[in-house]
Amino acid sequence: MVSELKNKIMAGGSALREELLELIPADLEELCRAAEELRERFCGKAFHLCTVCNAKSGGCTENCKYCAQSLHYRARVDSYPLKSESEILEEALENARRGAERFSVVTSGRGLTEEEVDRICEVFRQIRRRSSIGLCASLGLLTPSQLRRLKEAGLTRYHNNLETSRRSFPQVCTTHTYDDKIRVMEALRQTGLEICSGGIIGLGESMEDRLDLALELGRQGASYIPVNILNPIPGTPLEKNPPLPLEEIRRTVALFRFTLPQATICLAGGRSLLADQGRSIFQSGANAAISGYLLTTCGIDIEDDLKTFSELGFETKMP
């Protein structure tokens, strides 16, 4: 089944949900080798390295069960308002100097005020004048007009994780809905911004939930797919969730590659928890990573990542 479905996709076909479900119990090594062939066929050797700036931290009114920044929980996290334009600019230029391809401004909360959007637009214009690093943002459930202003300022890609399947989303968050997320996707398509959207694995969802997430991402036109591994942070409702076995993470990423053969699949949060720092997952269909410091947890140094990706035969793009 693995070989047959791989050949079907190679020939330009798409995997059906029923076919993907049959891959779940497939031999892991065979599945991952096939996912690598699909990655090579549709994406080549290109590897994409992104970095994030935690530009506004803590104090979030939403109740996402995995998140340390929520006001609903007792996790310890730094809390501060939107950073100054000079601070964000300095981080962007430093990440570009160190070899990051893209830089994402991330803020906590359901959305931003008009004044906060204006400030981020201004810093994007400053970055554009000083660097060619790609600009991304993850700023919550923004309006179409706010997204248009950000695009005019230089934003090219917007992050809006669906997190999990529609079926399991209510067990993860109740202060906003799956359809709230979908409406942002619609606005992104209308605005012409690239869609960055993925999810978190290890929330308690099934492999079927993960496949349904991947299929929904395909329907929404997401081209950049972050796969986060739950880091069970003390003080959050998911603090006692067991860590996922590496084999399960590899299988999940390989299935994402079968479902979304042309997408950029990014290993994002939780990678530093892995003994091999994700090396085996980059040999299972993934072709991107978030590097450096993350939001409330430590990541992996950009320089170490660039060395690893080169050793694996990937080619990284410099800003």
Coordinates of C-alpha atoms in Angstrom, one line a residue:
M1 CA 0.0 0.0 0.0
V2 CA 2.8 2.4 0.8
S3 CA 4.5 1.9 -2.6
E4 CA 1.2 2.0 -4.5
L5 CA 0.1 5.3 -2.9
K6 CA 3.5 6.9 -3.3
N7 CA 3.5 6.1 -7.0
K8 CA 0.0 7.4 -7.3
I9 CA 1.0 10.8 -5.8
M10 CA 4.2 10.9 -7.8
A11 CA 2.1 10.6 -10.9
G12 CA 0.0 13.6 -9.9
G13 CA -2.8 12.0 -8.0
S14 CA -4.0 12.7 -4.5
A15 CA -4.3 10.4 -1.5
L16 CA -7.8 9.7 -0.3
R17 CA -8.7 9.7 3.3
E18 CA -9.4 5.9 3.2
E19 CA -6.0 5.3 1.6
L20 CA -4.2 7.4 4.2
L21 CA -5.9 5.5 7.1
E22 CA -4.5 2.3 5.7
L23 CA -1.0 3.7 6.0
I24 CA -1.3 4.2 9.8
P25 CA -0.1 0.6 10.7
A26 CA 2.4 0.4 7.8
D27 CA 6.0 -0.5 8.4
L28 CA 7.6 2.7 9.8
E29 CA 10.9 2.6 7.9
E30 CA 9.2 1.9 4.6
L31 CA 6.7 4.7 5.2
C32 CA 9.4 7.2 6.1
R33 CA 11.6 6.3 3.1
A34 CA 8.6 6.8 0.8
A35 CA 7.8 10.2 2.5
E36 CA 11.4 11.2 1.8
E37 CA 11.0 10.3 -1.9
L38 CA 7.9 12.4 -2.1
R39 CA 9.7 15.3 -0.4
E40 CA 12.6 15.0 -2.8
R41 CA 10.2 14.8 -5.8
F42 CA 8.0 17.8 -4.9
C43 CA 10.3 20.0 -2.8
G44 CA 13.9 19.1 -3.8
K45 CA 16.7 19.6 -1.3
A46 CA 15.6 23.0 -0.1
F47 CA 15.4 23.5 3.6
H48 CA 13.6 26.4 5.3
L49 CA 14.8 27.9 8.6
C50 CA 12.5 30.2 10.5
T51 CA 12.8 32.2 13.7
V52 CA 10.3 33.8 16.0
C53 CA 10.1 36.9 18.2
N54 CA 7.9 36.7 21.3
A55 CA 6.8 40.3 20.9
K56 CA 4.0 40.3 23.4
S57 CA 3.9 37.7 26.2
G58 CA 1.4 36.4 28.7
G59 CA -1.9 37.8 29.8
C60 CA -3.9 35.9 27.2
T61 CA -7.7 35.6 27.7
E62 CA -8.0 32.4 25.6
N63 CA -8.0 29.0 27.4
C64 CA -5.9 26.8 25.0
K65 CA -5.0 24.0 27.4
Y66 CA -1.4 23.6 26.2
C67 CA -0.4 27.3 26.6
A68 CA 1.6 28.7 29.4
Q69 CA 0.5 32.3 28.5
S70 CA -3.2 31.8 29.3
L71 CA -4.6 33.8 32.2
H72 CA -6.8 30.7 33.0
Y73 CA -3.8 28.7 34.3
R74 CA -1.0 29.0 36.8
A75 CA 2.0 28.4 34.6
R76 CA 4.9 30.7 35.3
V77 CA 5.8 32.8 32.3
D78 CA 7.2 36.3 31.6
S79 CA 4.4 38.8 30.9
Y80 CA 5.0 42.0 29.1
P81 CA 3.3 44.3 26.6
L82 CA 4.2 44.7 22.9
K83 CA 8.0 45.3 22.5
S84 CA 9.3 48.5 21.0
E85 CA 9.9 48.8 17.3
S86 CA 13.7 49.0 18.0
E87 CA 13.7 45.8 20.0
I88 CA 11.9 43.8 17.3
L89 CA 14.0 45.4 14.5
E90 CA 17.2 44.4 16.3
E91 CA 16.0 40.8 16.7
A92 CA 15.1 40.6 13.0
L93 CA 18.4 41.9 11.8
E94 CA 20.3 39.6 14.2
N95 CA 18.4 36.5 13.0
A96 CA 19.1 37.4 9.4
R97 CA 22.8 37.8 10.1
R98 CA 22.9 34.4 11.7
G99 CA 21.3 32.7 8.7
A100 CA 17.5 32.6 9.3
E101 CA 15.4 32.7 6.1
R102 CA 12.3 34.1 7.8
F103 CA 11.4 36.1 10.9
S104 CA 8.0 35.9 12.6
V105 CA 6.5 38.4 15.0
V106 CA 4.3 36.5 17.5
T107 CA 2.0 38.1 20.1
S108 CA -0.2 36.5 22.8
G109 CA -3.9 37.2 23.0
R110 CA -7.0 36.8 20.9
G111 CA -6.0 39.7 18.6
L112 CA -4.4 43.2 18.5
T113 CA -5.6 46.8 18.9
E114 CA -5.4 49.1 15.9
E115 CA -2.6 50.9 17.6
E116 CA -0.6 47.7 18.1
V117 CA -1.2 46.8 14.4
D118 CA 0.1 50.2 13.4
R119 CA 3.3 49.7 15.4
I120 CA 4.0 46.3 13.9
C121 CA 3.4 47.7 10.4
E122 CA 6.0 50.4 11.1
V123 CA 8.6 47.8 12.3
F124 CA 7.9 45.7 9.2
R125 CA 8.6 48.7 7.0
Q126 CA 11.9 49.3 8.9
I127 CA 12.9 45.7 8.5
R128 CA 12.1 45.8 4.8
R129 CA 14.5 48.8 4.4
R130 CA 17.3 47.0 6.3
S131 CA 17.0 43.4 5.3
S132 CA 15.7 40.9 2.8
I133 CA 14.6 38.4 5.5
G134 CA 11.1 37.0 4.9
L135 CA 8.4 38.4 7.2
C136 CA 5.8 36.3 9.0
A137 CA 3.4 37.1 11.8
S138 CA 1.2 35.2 14.3
L139 CA -1.0 37.9 15.9
G140 CA -4.3 36.1 16.6
L141 CA -7.7 36.4 15.0
L142 CA -7.2 39.6 13.0
T143 CA -9.7 41.3 10.7
P144 CA -9.3 41.4 6.9
S145 CA -8.5 45.2 7.0
Q146 CA -5.7 44.6 9.6
L147 CA -4.3 41.8 7.5
R148 CA -4.3 44.0 4.4
R149 CA -2.4 46.8 6.3
L150 CA 0.2 44.3 7.4
K151 CA 0.7 43.0 3.9
E152 CA 1.1 46.5 2.6
A153 CA 3.9 47.0 5.2
G154 CA 5.8 43.9 4.0
L155 CA 4.2 40.8 5.6
T156 CA 4.1 37.8 3.2
R157 CA 3.0 34.9 5.4
Y158 CA 0.6 34.7 8.3
H159 CA 0.4 32.0 10.9
N160 CA -2.9 30.6 12.1
N161 CA -2.7 27.1 13.6
L162 CA -5.8 25.0 13.5
E163 CA -4.1 22.9 16.3
T164 CA -6.0 19.7 15.8
S165 CA -9.0 18.2 14.0
R166 CA -12.4 19.9 14.1
R167 CA -13.6 16.9 16.1
S168 CA -11.1 17.3 18.9
F169 CA -10.7 21.1 19.0
P170 CA -13.4 21.7 21.7
Q171 CA -11.3 19.5 24.1
V172 CA -8.4 21.9 23.5
C173 CA -10.0 25.4 23.6
T174 CA -13.5 26.8 24.2
T175 CA -12.9 30.6 24.1
H176 CA -12.8 30.6 20.3
T177 CA -13.9 28.1 17.7
Y178 CA -12.6 26.2 14.8
D179 CA -14.8 28.3 12.6
D180 CA -13.1 31.5 14.0
K181 CA -9.9 30.0 12.7
I182 CA -11.4 29.1 9.3
R183 CA -12.6 32.7 8.9
V184 CA -9.1 34.0 9.3
M185 CA -8.0 31.5 6.6
E186 CA -10.7 32.9 4.3
A187 CA -9.4 36.4 4.9
L188 CA -5.8 35.3 4.2
R189 CA -6.8 33.9 0.9
Q190 CA -8.7 37.1 0.0
T191 CA -5.7 39.2 1.0
G192 CA -3.2 37.1 -0.9
L193 CA -1.0 36.2 2.1
E194 CA 0.6 32.8 2.3
I195 CA -1.0 30.6 4.9
C196 CA 1.1 29.1 7.6
S197 CA -1.0 26.6 9.6
G198 CA -0.5 23.4 11.4
G199 CA -1.0 21.9 14.8
I200 CA 0.2 20.3 18.0
I201 CA 0.5 16.6 18.4
G202 CA 0.4 15.0 21.8
L203 CA -2.7 16.8 23.1
G204 CA -4.5 13.5 23.5
E205 CA -5.7 13.2 19.9
S206 CA -5.8 10.1 17.7
M207 CA -3.8 9.5 14.6
E208 CA -7.1 9.8 12.7
D209 CA -7.4 13.3 14.2
R210 CA -4.0 14.2 12.8
L211 CA -4.9 13.0 9.4
D212 CA -8.1 15.0 9.4
L213 CA -6.1 18.0 10.4
A214 CA -3.7 17.5 7.5
L215 CA -6.7 17.1 5.1
E216 CA -8.3 20.3 6.4
L217 CA -5.0 22.2 5.9
G218 CA -5.0 21.0 2.3
R219 CA -8.5 22.2 1.8
Q220 CA -7.6 25.6 3.3
G221 CA -4.6 26.1 1.0
A222 CA -1.9 26.1 3.7
S223 CA 1.5 25.9 2.1
Y224 CA 3.7 26.0 5.3
I225 CA 2.7 23.4 7.9
P226 CA 4.2 23.7 11.4
V227 CA 4.1 20.4 13.4
N228 CA 4.5 21.1 17.1
I229 CA 5.2 18.4 19.7
L230 CA 3.5 19.1 23.0
N231 CA 5.9 20.3 25.7
P232 CA 3.8 19.6 28.8
I233 CA 4.4 22.8 30.8
P234 CA 3.8 22.7 34.5
G235 CA 0.7 24.7 35.5
T236 CA -1.2 23.9 32.3
P237 CA -4.0 21.3 32.1
L238 CA -1.8 19.1 29.9
E239 CA 1.2 19.1 32.2
K240 CA 0.9 15.4 32.8
N241 CA 0.5 14.3 29.2
P242 CA 3.1 11.6 28.4
P243 CA 5.8 12.5 25.8
L244 CA 5.2 11.0 22.4
P245 CA 7.6 8.3 21.2
L246 CA 9.9 9.4 18.5
E247 CA 8.5 6.7 16.2
E248 CA 5.0 8.1 16.5
I249 CA 6.3 11.6 15.6
R250 CA 8.1 10.3 12.6
R251 CA 5.0 8.4 11.5
T252 CA 2.9 11.5 11.9
V253 CA 5.2 13.7 9.8
A254 CA 5.4 11.0 7.1
L255 CA 1.6 10.8 6.9
F256 CA 1.5 14.6 6.6
R257 CA 3.9 14.4 3.6
F258 CA 1.7 11.8 1.9
T259 CA -1.3 14.1 2.5
L260 CA 0.4 17.3 1.6
P261 CA 3.2 16.4 -0.8
Q262 CA 4.0 19.9 -2.1
A263 CA 3.8 21.7 1.3
T264 CA 6.7 22.8 3.4
I265 CA 6.4 20.7 6.6
C266 CA 8.1 22.4 9.5
L267 CA 9.2 20.8 12.8
A268 CA 8.4 23.5 15.3
G269 CA 7.9 23.6 19.1
G270 CA 9.0 20.6 21.2
R271 CA 12.0 19.6 19.0
S272 CA 14.5 20.2 21.8
L273 CA 12.8 17.5 23.8
L274 CA 14.0 14.9 21.3
A275 CA 17.2 13.0 21.9
D276 CA 18.2 13.5 18.2
Q277 CA 16.8 17.1 18.1
G278 CA 14.6 16.0 15.2
R279 CA 17.3 14.6 12.9
S280 CA 15.4 11.4 12.1
I281 CA 12.2 13.5 11.5
F282 CA 14.1 15.5 8.8
Q283 CA 14.6 12.1 7.2
S284 CA 10.9 11.3 7.4
G285 CA 9.4 14.0 5.1
A286 CA 10.0 17.3 7.0
N287 CA 11.9 20.1 5.2
A288 CA 11.8 23.1 7.6
A289 CA 12.3 24.0 11.2
I290 CA 11.9 26.8 13.7
S291 CA 15.2 27.6 15.2
G292 CA 16.5 29.6 18.1
Y293 CA 14.5 30.7 21.1
L294 CA 10.8 29.9 20.9
L295 CA 8.0 31.6 22.8
T296 CA 8.2 30.3 26.4
T297 CA 10.6 27.4 25.9
C298 CA 14.2 27.0 24.7
G299 CA 15.0 25.9 21.1
I300 CA 18.1 25.0 19.3
D301 CA 20.8 27.4 18.1
I302 CA 20.6 28.5 14.5
E303 CA 24.3 27.7 13.9
D304 CA 23.8 24.1 15.2
D305 CA 20.7 23.7 13.0
L306 CA 22.5 24.9 9.9
K307 CA 25.2 22.4 10.5
T308 CA 22.7 19.5 10.9
F309 CA 20.8 20.4 7.8
S310 CA 24.0 20.6 5.7
E311 CA 25.1 17.2 7.0
L312 CA 21.7 15.7 6.0
G313 CA 22.2 17.0 2.4
F314 CA 19.8 19.9 2.5
E315 CA 20.3 23.3 1.0
T316 CA 19.3 26.4 3.1
K317 CA 18.3 29.8 1.7
M318 CA 20.0 32.8 3.1
P319 CA 18.1 36.1 3.4

